[in-house]
Structure formats: C-alpha cells, structure tokens
C-alpha cells in the first residue's frame, strides 16, 4: 500500500518504520519539515517528505500521529487526498497536555471530535498501546500471547484496511465497533495500554466506564509519581492494569 504517516514522533516514527519493513511504500511528513524525521525512521525505506498536497495525493492510507485537537490545522491538506483514502487517527486526549476541550469534557467521543475538526471520516487505531509497546513487543501473526489493538470506525472497508496494517505492525487487530464506540479504547479505560491479548480485549472494552476512566486519566500524573525512578515498560503497564482491579 501507499501510506503517508503525518507526524514523526514516537508513534509516527515507529509506524513508518514497521510498515516499511512490512513492504509498504511509506512517506513520513512532519510539521517541522523533512529534516526533523530521524534517520532510524527511514532505515527500512520510508521517505521523508514535505507536509504539502503532494504528500497526501494518490495515497491508500494516511496515518495521523499528531497531538490531539490539532486536526483542524490539517483539514485543508487532507481534503486534497482522494475520497477513498483511509484516514487513521492515533491521538489521545490528555487535558494536562492538550488543555481542556469543552466538547470532549462534555462527552463527545475523542475521535468523533477529531473527525469533525478534520472534516473527514477517520478510523481509530494504535492509540491504545504505549509507544514502547508498539516499538518492542510486536510479534508475528499466530504467535501465542500476541498483544491485541482495538480498531474502531464507521466504514467496514476502511476498518479492514486499518486492521490489516495493525497486523503488519505486529499486533492482533480487533474490530471494536463504530467510531462512536471508540471511547472504550480511550485513556484510561481497562483496554488502554494494558497489553491484552485478543481473548482478553473484548471483556476489557465491555467494562469501560466513561466517568471512572476519565478520573483515572486525570490521576495519571499522581500515579506516575508513585512509580520507581526510571520506571520500566512493565511498571507502567502494571500501573494501568492496577487502576481497574
């Protein structure tokens, strides 16, 4: 597939590298310019390009690895992409990082809000796994204990594309329903960054509670402060799991 990843940070850089390794034609565009894309992101064949109309034209999928709430700034750019291009949103809302957003605090689902800002349907994927999980814990399909990642969206065909790409990055994709249901994979629900298998993930999504999960999200800095110095990935995953016991 022809894929453009917008954003070359921890999530975007990892996805660009892994999808290149899987054989896809990958471009990486960053608001800071092509020179901001790390050399290691490009080692498997991805190309750094300017963030302009050319970066989104003729692409099968566009992956948005950008801060939550800035989607409106990309609306004009994404409008230049073909109507059939699948747009995948990986962002998460954290008030201490993004500032309070009234619509989301009032109950609007994160990626529904992002889709409205963008003026384009999106699929929600890769948001519910830590960057380090994505970088280090992907496994070949069929491997026992493979971590699952929820994928939500309103188009069955678009979800099929996103789920195939999730599989290519080393994780079992799980159809988590419509975009309006994607609140179940938002911070900090039982399915969020807890490294669950395909057998475990459905129950975690089903037990999500919007009020409780938002409270857990807003206590994250306090909970992180209670971790050991230089916490490991396992420390963080266990912290997330413990919040729902």
XYZ file of N, CA and C in Angstrom:
735
model
N 0.820 -1.191 0.000
C 0.000 0.000 0.000
C 0.865 1.256 0.000
N 0.291 2.335 -0.486
C 0.941 3.643 -0.434
C 0.413 4.371 0.797
N 1.307 4.646 1.738
C 0.909 5.173 3.044
C 1.692 6.452 3.341
N 1.001 7.444 3.859
C 1.668 8.626 4.397
C 1.409 8.684 5.895
N 2.465 8.788 6.659
C 2.371 8.982 8.101
C 2.655 10.454 8.372
N 1.719 11.134 9.010
C 1.923 12.537 9.370
C 2.255 12.603 10.855
N 3.468 13.026 11.133
C 3.988 13.036 12.497
C 5.116 12.025 12.619
N 6.282 12.501 13.039
C 7.459 11.628 13.086
C 7.971 11.432 14.505
N 7.075 11.548 15.483
C 7.449 11.310 16.867
C 7.516 9.831 17.195
N 7.324 9.498 18.469
C 7.475 8.110 18.907
C 6.498 7.164 18.213
N 5.239 7.584 18.085
C 4.246 6.719 17.445
C 4.417 6.728 15.933
N 4.429 7.915 15.336
C 4.534 8.007 13.888
C 5.818 7.414 13.346
N 6.932 7.687 14.017
C 8.200 7.144 13.561
C 8.224 5.632 13.611
N 7.671 5.068 14.673
C 7.623 3.614 14.802
C 6.750 2.991 13.718
N 5.568 3.579 13.487
C 4.666 3.031 12.471
C 5.290 3.112 11.090
N 5.942 4.229 10.785
C 6.586 4.369 9.477
C 7.649 3.289 9.278
N 8.426 3.047 10.302
C 9.495 2.049 10.215
C 8.920 0.646 10.050
N 7.933 0.310 10.876
C 7.380 -1.046 10.823
C 6.618 -1.312 9.527
N 5.884 -0.334 9.056
C 5.129 -0.537 7.821
C 6.064 -0.597 6.618
N 7.182 0.100 6.683
C 8.195 -0.030 5.634
C 8.782 -1.436 5.636
N 9.092 -1.939 6.820
C 9.622 -3.296 6.934
C 8.650 -4.334 6.403
N 7.347 -4.026 6.510
C 6.322 -4.951 6.021
C 6.144 -4.868 4.505
N 6.883 -3.952 3.856
C 6.866 -3.889 2.404
C 6.028 -2.779 1.809
N 5.466 -1.931 2.633
C 4.635 -0.841 2.121
C 5.483 0.337 1.645
N 4.906 1.132 0.761
C 5.516 2.367 0.268
C 5.121 3.471 1.238
N 6.070 3.896 2.074
C 5.750 4.803 3.186
C 6.449 6.144 3.024
N 5.661 7.205 3.170
C 6.177 8.563 3.260
C 5.930 9.075 4.674
N 6.848 9.883 5.186
C 6.689 10.482 6.506
C 6.749 11.998 6.349
N 5.711 12.670 6.819
C 5.667 14.132 6.760
C 5.512 14.673 8.174
N 6.234 15.730 8.476
C 6.194 16.311 9.808
C 6.105 17.827 9.677
N 5.345 18.439 10.575
C 5.169 19.889 10.526
C 6.486 20.631 10.671
N 7.483 19.993 11.267
C 8.791 20.629 11.461
C 9.673 20.538 10.226
N 9.188 19.825 9.187
C 9.945 19.682 7.956
C 10.590 18.310 7.835
N 10.972 17.917 6.605
C 11.584 16.589 6.387
C 12.831 16.350 7.211
N 13.570 17.423 7.496
C 14.819 17.261 8.251
C 14.577 16.832 9.694
N 13.329 16.937 10.158
C 13.009 16.543 11.537
C 12.792 15.039 11.667
N 12.728 14.330 10.556
C 12.498 12.883 10.597
C 13.823 12.175 10.889
N 13.862 11.423 11.975
C 15.094 10.756 12.398
C 15.555 9.728 11.370
N 16.854 9.578 11.252
C 17.429 8.646 10.276
C 16.942 7.224 10.501
N 16.763 6.835 11.764
C 16.345 5.455 12.050
C 14.935 5.173 11.542
N 14.109 6.207 11.423
C 12.751 6.032 10.888
C 12.809 5.659 9.412
N 13.854 6.103 8.741
C 13.965 5.929 7.292
C 14.804 4.719 6.894
N 15.359 4.018 7.877
C 16.300 2.932 7.583
C 15.692 1.803 6.765
N 14.384 1.576 6.934
C 13.752 0.451 6.233
C 13.148 0.862 4.888
N 13.348 2.127 4.495
C 12.889 2.535 3.176
C 11.868 3.657 3.145
N 11.338 4.071 4.296
C 10.414 5.209 4.316
C 11.136 6.460 3.841
N 10.370 7.394 3.258
C 10.942 8.630 2.729
C 10.376 9.822 3.483
N 11.216 10.744 3.845
C 10.771 11.987 4.472
C 10.351 12.953 3.372
N 9.155 13.531 3.520
C 8.627 14.442 2.501
C 8.086 15.696 3.176
N 7.868 16.727 2.384
C 7.273 17.949 2.894
C 5.793 17.727 3.194
N 5.292 18.457 4.166
C 3.880 18.358 4.534
C 3.084 19.299 3.626
N 2.755 18.792 2.437
C 2.003 19.582 1.467
C 1.059 18.671 0.697
N 0.347 19.220 -0.279
C -0.654 18.438 -1.005
C -0.077 17.174 -1.630
N 1.162 17.276 -2.103
C 1.776 16.123 -2.761
C 1.932 14.939 -1.817
N 2.041 15.201 -0.515
C 2.262 14.121 0.448
C 1.007 13.290 0.709
N -0.149 13.783 0.299
C -1.397 13.053 0.563
C -2.121 12.620 -0.705
N -1.686 13.073 -1.841
C -2.340 12.687 -3.090
C -1.904 11.292 -3.523
N -2.857 10.503 -4.000
C -2.539 9.176 -4.501
C -2.128 8.179 -3.440
N -2.532 8.406 -2.191
C -2.166 7.502 -1.102
C -3.360 6.628 -0.723
N -3.080 5.391 -0.341
C -4.139 4.472 0.085
C -4.564 4.731 1.520
N -3.621 5.173 2.342
C -3.924 5.428 3.755
C -3.067 6.577 4.257
N -3.647 7.377 5.134
C -2.939 8.439 5.826
C -3.090 8.172 7.315
N -1.975 8.085 8.011
C -1.976 7.833 9.448
C -1.600 9.133 10.152
N -2.478 9.607 11.035
C -2.252 10.840 11.762
C -1.665 10.521 13.136
N -0.386 10.770 13.291
C 0.297 10.571 14.574
C 0.640 11.959 15.111
N -0.396 12.693 15.482
C -0.287 14.110 15.824
C -0.916 14.349 17.191
N -0.595 15.479 17.826
C -1.245 15.782 19.108
C -2.757 15.893 18.951
N -3.471 15.511 19.992
C -4.924 15.570 19.940
C -5.399 17.017 19.811
N -6.403 17.210 18.949
C -7.047 18.502 18.846
C -6.488 19.438 17.798
N -5.394 19.035 17.116
C -4.839 19.911 16.080
C -5.306 19.505 14.682
N -6.244 18.601 14.617
C -6.702 18.067 13.331
C -7.207 19.153 12.388
N -7.828 20.181 12.947
C -8.381 21.247 12.108
C -7.302 21.900 11.247
N -6.079 21.942 11.765
C -4.980 22.549 11.012
C -4.630 21.739 9.763
N -5.056 20.467 9.740
C -4.756 19.599 8.602
C -5.955 19.412 7.677
N -7.073 20.029 7.994
C -8.312 19.788 7.234
C -8.135 20.107 5.754
N -7.529 21.248 5.468
C -7.346 21.642 4.062
C -6.420 20.670 3.344
N -5.364 20.259 4.021
C -4.422 19.312 3.431
C -5.095 17.971 3.147
N -5.816 17.437 4.134
C -6.456 16.131 3.965
C -7.536 16.176 2.890
N -8.130 17.339 2.685
C -9.138 17.478 1.636
C -8.552 17.221 0.247
N -7.227 17.359 0.115
C -6.571 17.114 -1.166
C -6.380 15.629 -1.453
N -6.581 14.779 -0.435
C -6.435 13.325 -0.628
C -7.672 12.757 -1.309
N -7.522 11.675 -2.059
C -8.685 11.047 -2.694
C -9.737 10.634 -1.667
N -10.993 10.649 -2.075
C -12.092 10.321 -1.162
C -11.947 8.911 -0.593
N -11.341 8.012 -1.369
C -11.214 6.623 -0.924
C -10.019 6.399 0.008
N -9.186 7.384 0.192
C -8.041 7.242 1.096
C -8.525 7.046 2.529
N -8.013 6.032 3.194
C -8.382 5.746 4.586
C -7.541 6.629 5.502
N -8.216 7.374 6.383
C -7.521 8.246 7.336
C -7.615 7.607 8.720
N -6.473 7.367 9.338
C -6.410 6.673 10.627
C -5.891 7.635 11.684
N -6.635 7.752 12.773
C -6.292 8.658 13.870
C -5.711 7.865 15.034
N -4.541 8.271 15.512
C -3.887 7.570 16.631
C -3.882 8.389 17.911
N -4.517 9.565 17.912
C -4.330 10.518 19.007
C -5.154 10.183 20.246
N -4.742 10.774 21.365
C -5.442 10.627 22.642
C -5.541 11.974 23.340
N -6.625 12.154 24.066
C -6.869 13.404 24.788
C -6.386 13.305 26.224
N -5.424 14.156 26.566
C -4.963 14.320 27.933
C -5.045 15.811 28.263
N -5.962 16.216 29.139
C -6.116 17.650 29.425
C -4.838 18.347 29.872
N -3.966 17.636 30.626
C -2.740 18.292 31.096
C -1.752 18.531 29.957
N -1.960 17.861 28.822
C -1.116 18.070 27.654
C -1.791 18.935 26.601
N -3.079 18.702 26.383
C -3.802 19.346 25.288
C -4.601 20.570 25.704
N -4.716 20.798 27.032
C -5.632 21.823 27.509
C -7.050 21.270 27.516
N -7.889 21.834 28.341
C -9.262 21.364 28.421
C -10.028 21.680 27.138
N -10.708 20.681 26.610
C -11.520 20.843 25.406
C -12.968 20.602 25.806
N -13.760 21.636 25.754
C -15.120 21.599 26.299
C -15.962 20.488 25.681
N -15.879 20.319 24.377
C -16.719 19.319 23.714
C -16.413 17.914 24.214
N -15.136 17.603 24.377
C -14.736 16.268 24.831
C -15.059 16.098 26.310
N -14.780 17.122 27.106
C -15.131 17.052 28.519
C -16.634 16.906 28.699
N -17.392 17.424 27.739
C -18.847 17.332 27.812
C -19.403 16.015 27.319
N -18.525 15.124 26.845
C -18.977 13.778 26.475
C -18.779 13.382 25.035
N -18.320 14.301 24.175
C -18.115 13.905 22.785
C -16.932 12.948 22.693
N -17.093 11.886 21.941
C -16.042 10.879 21.783
C -14.838 11.508 21.077
N -13.656 11.206 21.565
C -12.440 11.850 21.083
C -12.319 11.850 19.568
N -12.393 10.694 18.957
C -12.158 10.635 17.517
C -13.360 11.114 16.709
N -14.535 11.164 17.306
C -15.664 11.826 16.644
C -15.373 13.322 16.569
N -14.864 13.875 17.665
C -14.455 15.275 17.693
C -13.343 15.528 16.671
N -12.334 14.651 16.649
C -11.228 14.801 15.714
C -11.717 14.733 14.271
N -12.651 13.831 14.001
C -13.205 13.695 12.657
C -13.932 14.964 12.232
N -14.652 15.565 13.150
C -15.350 16.807 12.843
C -14.361 17.929 12.545
N -13.286 18.026 13.326
C -12.275 19.042 13.068
C -11.639 18.844 11.697
N -11.438 17.580 11.355
C -10.763 17.238 10.111
C -11.684 17.374 8.904
N -13.002 17.235 9.147
C -13.951 17.246 8.039
C -13.884 15.991 7.205
N -13.533 14.881 7.861
C -13.279 13.636 7.128
C -13.504 12.447 8.065
N -14.126 11.367 7.593
C -14.245 10.173 8.444
C -12.866 9.623 8.799
N -12.746 9.101 10.007
C -11.478 8.502 10.429
C -11.735 7.129 11.028
N -10.675 6.347 11.078
C -10.648 5.095 11.819
C -9.720 5.312 13.010
N -10.102 4.807 14.175
C -9.275 4.942 15.384
C -8.451 3.674 15.555
N -7.130 3.817 15.589
C -6.256 2.648 15.761
C -4.929 3.071 16.360
N -4.245 2.114 16.960
C -2.907 2.284 17.554
C -2.882 3.249 18.737
N -4.010 3.787 19.148
C -3.986 4.731 20.264
C -3.887 4.027 21.607
N -4.278 2.746 21.658
C -4.419 2.060 22.940
C -3.225 1.175 23.277
N -2.070 1.523 22.749
C -0.830 0.812 23.102
C 0.277 1.845 23.259
N 1.067 1.685 24.299
C 2.171 2.601 24.551
C 3.172 2.585 23.396
N 3.842 3.708 23.199
C 4.822 3.787 22.122
C 5.889 2.701 22.257
N 6.331 2.455 23.490
C 7.364 1.440 23.701
C 6.816 0.035 23.477
N 5.554 -0.177 23.803
C 4.914 -1.455 23.474
C 4.926 -1.661 21.968
N 4.533 -0.637 21.243
C 4.499 -0.748 19.790
C 5.887 -0.967 19.202
N 6.879 -0.348 19.810
C 8.240 -0.449 19.277
C 8.865 -1.808 19.531
N 8.583 -2.396 20.703
C 9.350 -3.569 21.130
C 8.563 -4.872 21.252
N 7.240 -4.822 21.240
C 6.508 -6.042 21.580
C 5.596 -6.566 20.469
N 5.834 -6.121 19.272
C 5.128 -6.713 18.147
C 5.651 -8.112 17.862
N 4.747 -9.003 17.440
C 5.105 -10.397 17.170
C 4.455 -10.855 15.868
N 4.991 -11.882 15.239
C 4.367 -12.401 14.022
C 2.951 -12.922 14.287
N 2.111 -12.847 13.289
C 0.747 -13.357 13.407
C 0.766 -14.826 13.810
N -0.133 -15.191 14.716
C -0.228 -16.571 15.169
C 0.616 -16.886 16.379
N 1.465 -15.945 16.812
C 2.296 -16.179 17.992
C 1.439 -16.131 19.252
N 1.613 -17.111 20.131
C 0.858 -17.138 21.381
C 1.166 -15.892 22.203
N 0.148 -15.325 22.819
C 0.323 -14.160 23.668
C 0.459 -12.847 22.929
N 0.222 -12.847 21.640
C 0.342 -11.613 20.856
C -0.633 -10.548 21.386
N -0.144 -9.338 21.559
C -0.963 -8.237 22.067
C -1.957 -7.791 20.996
N -3.166 -7.464 21.436
C -4.219 -7.025 20.520
C -4.417 -5.511 20.610
N -4.803 -4.914 19.499
C -5.064 -3.480 19.411
C -6.462 -3.264 18.850
N -7.312 -2.485 19.557
C -8.664 -2.227 19.067
C -8.667 -1.233 17.908
N -9.585 -1.453 16.976
C -9.742 -0.597 15.797
C -11.227 -0.268 15.669
N -11.562 1.025 15.655
C -12.967 1.438 15.581
C -13.174 2.364 14.391
N -14.339 2.261 13.770
C -14.653 3.126 12.632
C -16.011 2.795 12.065
N -16.510 3.667 11.213
C -17.860 3.508 10.676
C -17.903 2.834 9.314
N -16.774 2.714 8.663
C -16.704 2.053 7.361
C -16.050 0.693 7.516
N -16.772 -0.349 7.145
C -16.211 -1.697 7.257
C -14.973 -1.840 6.385
N -14.994 -1.235 5.206
C -13.859 -1.345 4.304
C -12.648 -0.602 4.850
N -12.876 0.588 5.421
C -11.769 1.353 5.994
C -11.181 0.619 7.206
N -12.058 0.042 8.025
C -11.555 -0.727 9.173
C -10.737 -1.925 8.722
N -11.168 -2.555 7.643
C -10.422 -3.706 7.124
C -9.004 -3.303 6.755
N -8.850 -2.138 6.129
C -7.523 -1.640 5.775
C -6.699 -1.378 7.035
N -7.290 -0.668 7.988
C -6.574 -0.343 9.217
C -6.180 -1.603 9.985
N -7.080 -2.573 10.037
C -6.785 -3.804 10.764
C -5.651 -4.580 10.101
N -5.609 -4.560 8.777
C -4.511 -5.221 8.070
C -3.179 -4.561 8.403
N -3.182 -3.242 8.504
C -1.948 -2.529 8.829
C -1.532 -2.759 10.281
N -2.500 -2.834 11.184
C -2.183 -3.171 12.581
C -1.488 -4.531 12.638
N -2.017 -5.489 11.904
C -1.422 -6.818 11.841
C 0.019 -6.732 11.335
N 0.239 -5.893 10.335
C 1.576 -5.744 9.766
C 2.570 -5.143 10.753
N 2.078 -4.421 11.752
C 2.992 -3.831 12.744
C 3.249 -4.761 13.926
N 2.644 -5.963 13.897
C 2.987 -6.965 14.904
C 1.955 -7.199 15.984
N 0.701 -6.781 15.737
C -0.337 -6.896 16.764
C -1.618 -7.459 16.162
N -2.390 -8.153 17.005
C -3.666 -8.689 16.558
C -4.700 -7.567 16.514
N -5.292 -7.293 15.356
C -6.328 -6.265 15.294
C -7.657 -6.804 15.796
N -8.409 -5.945 16.485
C -9.731 -6.331 16.981
C -10.738 -5.273 16.550
N -11.820 -5.701 15.925
C -12.870 -4.786 15.489
C -13.648 -4.315 16.713
N -13.433 -3.053 17.091
C -14.044 -2.506 18.302
C -15.316 -1.717 18.024
N -15.885 -1.887 16.845
C -17.182 -1.281 16.557
C -17.088 0.055 15.863
N -18.158 0.828 15.992
C -18.264 2.125 15.330
C -17.362 3.157 15.999
N -17.135 4.262 15.299
C -16.300 5.317 15.866
C -16.900 5.846 17.165
N -18.207 5.892 17.245
C -18.861 6.358 18.478
C -18.575 5.448 19.660
N -18.150 4.213 19.382
C -17.798 3.272 20.454
C -16.332 3.374 20.851
N -15.562 4.201 20.142
C -14.123 4.229 20.396
C -13.764 4.854 21.740
N -14.752 5.426 22.445
C -14.464 5.903 23.803
C -13.996 4.759 24.696
N -14.364 3.548 24.352
C -13.976 2.391 25.158
C -12.468 2.100 25.076
N -11.798 2.642 24.074
C -10.353 2.438 23.957
C -9.575 3.724 24.232
N -10.261 4.731 24.759
C -9.619 5.998 25.097
C -8.927 5.887 26.456
N -8.053 6.859 26.792
C -7.472 6.895 28.137
C -8.556 7.110 29.192
N -8.444 6.450 30.316
C -7.566 5.364 30.698
C -8.433 4.167 31.036
N -9.139 3.658 30.039
C -10.013 2.522 30.270
C -9.254 1.218 30.456
N -9.959 0.151 30.792
C -9.313 -1.146 31.026
C -8.576 -1.701 29.807
N -8.975 -1.242 28.611
C -8.332 -1.724 27.385
C -7.196 -0.829 26.925
N -6.944 0.246 27.671
C -5.975 1.253 27.229
C -4.595 0.988 27.817
N -3.663 0.642 26.949
C -2.250 0.465 27.339
C -2.083 -0.552 28.459
N -2.835 -1.651 28.359
C -2.741 -2.726 29.344
C -2.250 -4.041 28.729
N -1.887 -4.009 27.455
C -1.243 -5.142 26.779
C -2.054 -6.436 26.908
N -3.266 -6.410 26.395
C -4.155 -7.561 26.453
C -4.109 -8.356 25.160
N -4.407 -9.644 25.271
C -4.479 -10.497 24.088
C -5.856 -10.382 23.441
N -5.989 -11.017 22.292
C -7.256 -10.998 21.566
C -8.380 -11.647 22.375
N -8.044 -12.597 23.221
C -9.042 -13.235 24.080
C -9.463 -12.322 25.229
N -8.541 -11.480 25.697
C -8.803 -10.630 26.859
C -9.421 -9.282 26.520
N -9.140 -8.788 25.331
C -9.515 -7.422 24.980
C -11.027 -7.161 24.963
N -11.858 -8.057 24.415
C -13.294 -7.744 24.365
C -13.905 -7.461 25.726
N -13.552 -8.231 26.737
C -14.119 -8.016 28.073
C -13.666 -6.678 28.640
N -12.415 -6.303 28.383
C -11.912 -5.020 28.873
C -12.659 -3.861 28.229
N -12.910 -3.946 26.941
C -13.673 -2.906 26.260
C -15.093 -2.830 26.812
N -15.676 -3.986 27.076
C -17.065 -4.035 27.558
C -17.224 -3.426 28.944
N -16.185 -3.486 29.765
C -16.289 -2.982 31.139
C -15.830 -1.529 31.286
N -15.532 -0.872 30.174
C -15.134 0.536 30.240
C -16.258 1.375 30.846
N -15.866 2.393 31.591
C -16.813 3.295 32.259
C -16.323 4.723 32.030
N -17.084 5.518 31.321
C -16.593 6.825 30.877
C -16.211 7.740 32.049
N -17.024 7.739 33.089
C -16.758 8.614 34.228
C -15.522 8.146 34.984
N -15.494 6.854 35.313
C -14.351 6.313 36.053
C -13.064 6.439 35.244
N -13.135 6.116 33.958
C -11.924 6.116 33.141
C -11.347 7.522 33.002
N -12.214 8.533 32.913
C -11.732 9.919 32.853
C -11.045 10.307 34.162
N -11.589 9.819 35.275
C -10.967 10.108 36.575
C -9.601 9.441 36.678
N -9.490 8.211 36.194
C -8.196 7.518 36.185
C -7.210 8.278 35.299
N -7.684 8.716 34.142
C -6.831 9.517 33.241
C -6.304 10.765 33.947
N -7.184 11.466 34.644
C -6.794 12.728 35.265
C -5.910 12.530 36.491
N -5.819 11.281 36.984
C -4.931 11.000 38.118
C -3.583 10.451 37.665
N -3.342 10.460 36.353
C -2.159 9.792 35.818
C -0.856 10.378 36.366
N -0.754 11.696 36.464
C 0.494 12.297 36.945
C 0.781 11.867 38.377
N -0.261 11.797 39.191
C -0.098 11.351 40.579
C 0.346 9.898 40.620
N -0.248 9.075 39.794
C 0.111 7.656 39.781
C 1.516 7.443 39.221
N 1.880 8.214 38.213
C 3.242 8.113 37.673
C 4.273 8.499 38.711
N 3.937 9.492 39.537
C 4.878 9.940 40.572
C 5.141 8.855 41.606
N 4.218 7.911 41.736
C 4.386 6.832 42.714
C 5.219 5.672 42.177
N 5.563 5.710 40.897
C 6.374 4.646 40.314
C 7.830 4.794 40.727
N 8.609 3.728 40.605
C 10.044 3.833 40.898
C 10.720 4.828 39.955
N 11.891 5.306 40.333
C 12.681 6.117 39.405
C 12.978 5.297 38.149
N 12.929 5.943 37.009
C 13.185 5.262 35.739
C 12.311 4.012 35.576
N 10.981 4.175 35.615
C 10.099 3.011 35.521
C 10.255 2.281 34.194
N 10.104 0.972 34.256
C 10.166 0.151 33.054
C 8.814 0.151 32.357
N 8.783 -0.382 31.155
C 7.520 -0.548 30.439
C 6.569 -1.416 31.248
N 7.080 -2.480 31.850
C 6.237 -3.354 32.664
C 5.654 -2.610 33.863
N 6.426 -1.704 34.454
C 5.919 -0.899 35.573
C 4.701 -0.080 35.140
N 4.798 0.538 33.979
C 3.714 1.396 33.508
C 2.479 0.571 33.140
N 2.697 -0.555 32.484
C 1.573 -1.421 32.133
C 0.875 -1.929 33.387
N 1.644 -2.323 34.385
C 1.051 -2.804 35.640
C 0.293 -1.681 36.343
N 0.799 -0.465 36.306
C 0.086 0.674 36.879
C -1.275 0.839 36.208
N -1.303 0.720 34.896
C -2.561 0.865 34.173
C -3.547 -0.265 34.489
N -3.025 -1.465 34.605
C -3.902 -2.597 34.944
C -4.444 -2.465 36.363
N -3.585 -2.044 37.277
C -3.973 -1.959 38.681
C -5.100 -0.949 38.903
N -5.197 0.043 38.070
C -6.232 1.072 38.221
C -7.631 0.511 38.024
N -7.724 -0.703 37.468
C -9.043 -1.279 37.172
C -9.297 -2.576 37.926
N -8.504 -2.836 38.942
C -8.721 -4.055 39.740
C -9.683 -3.761 40.885
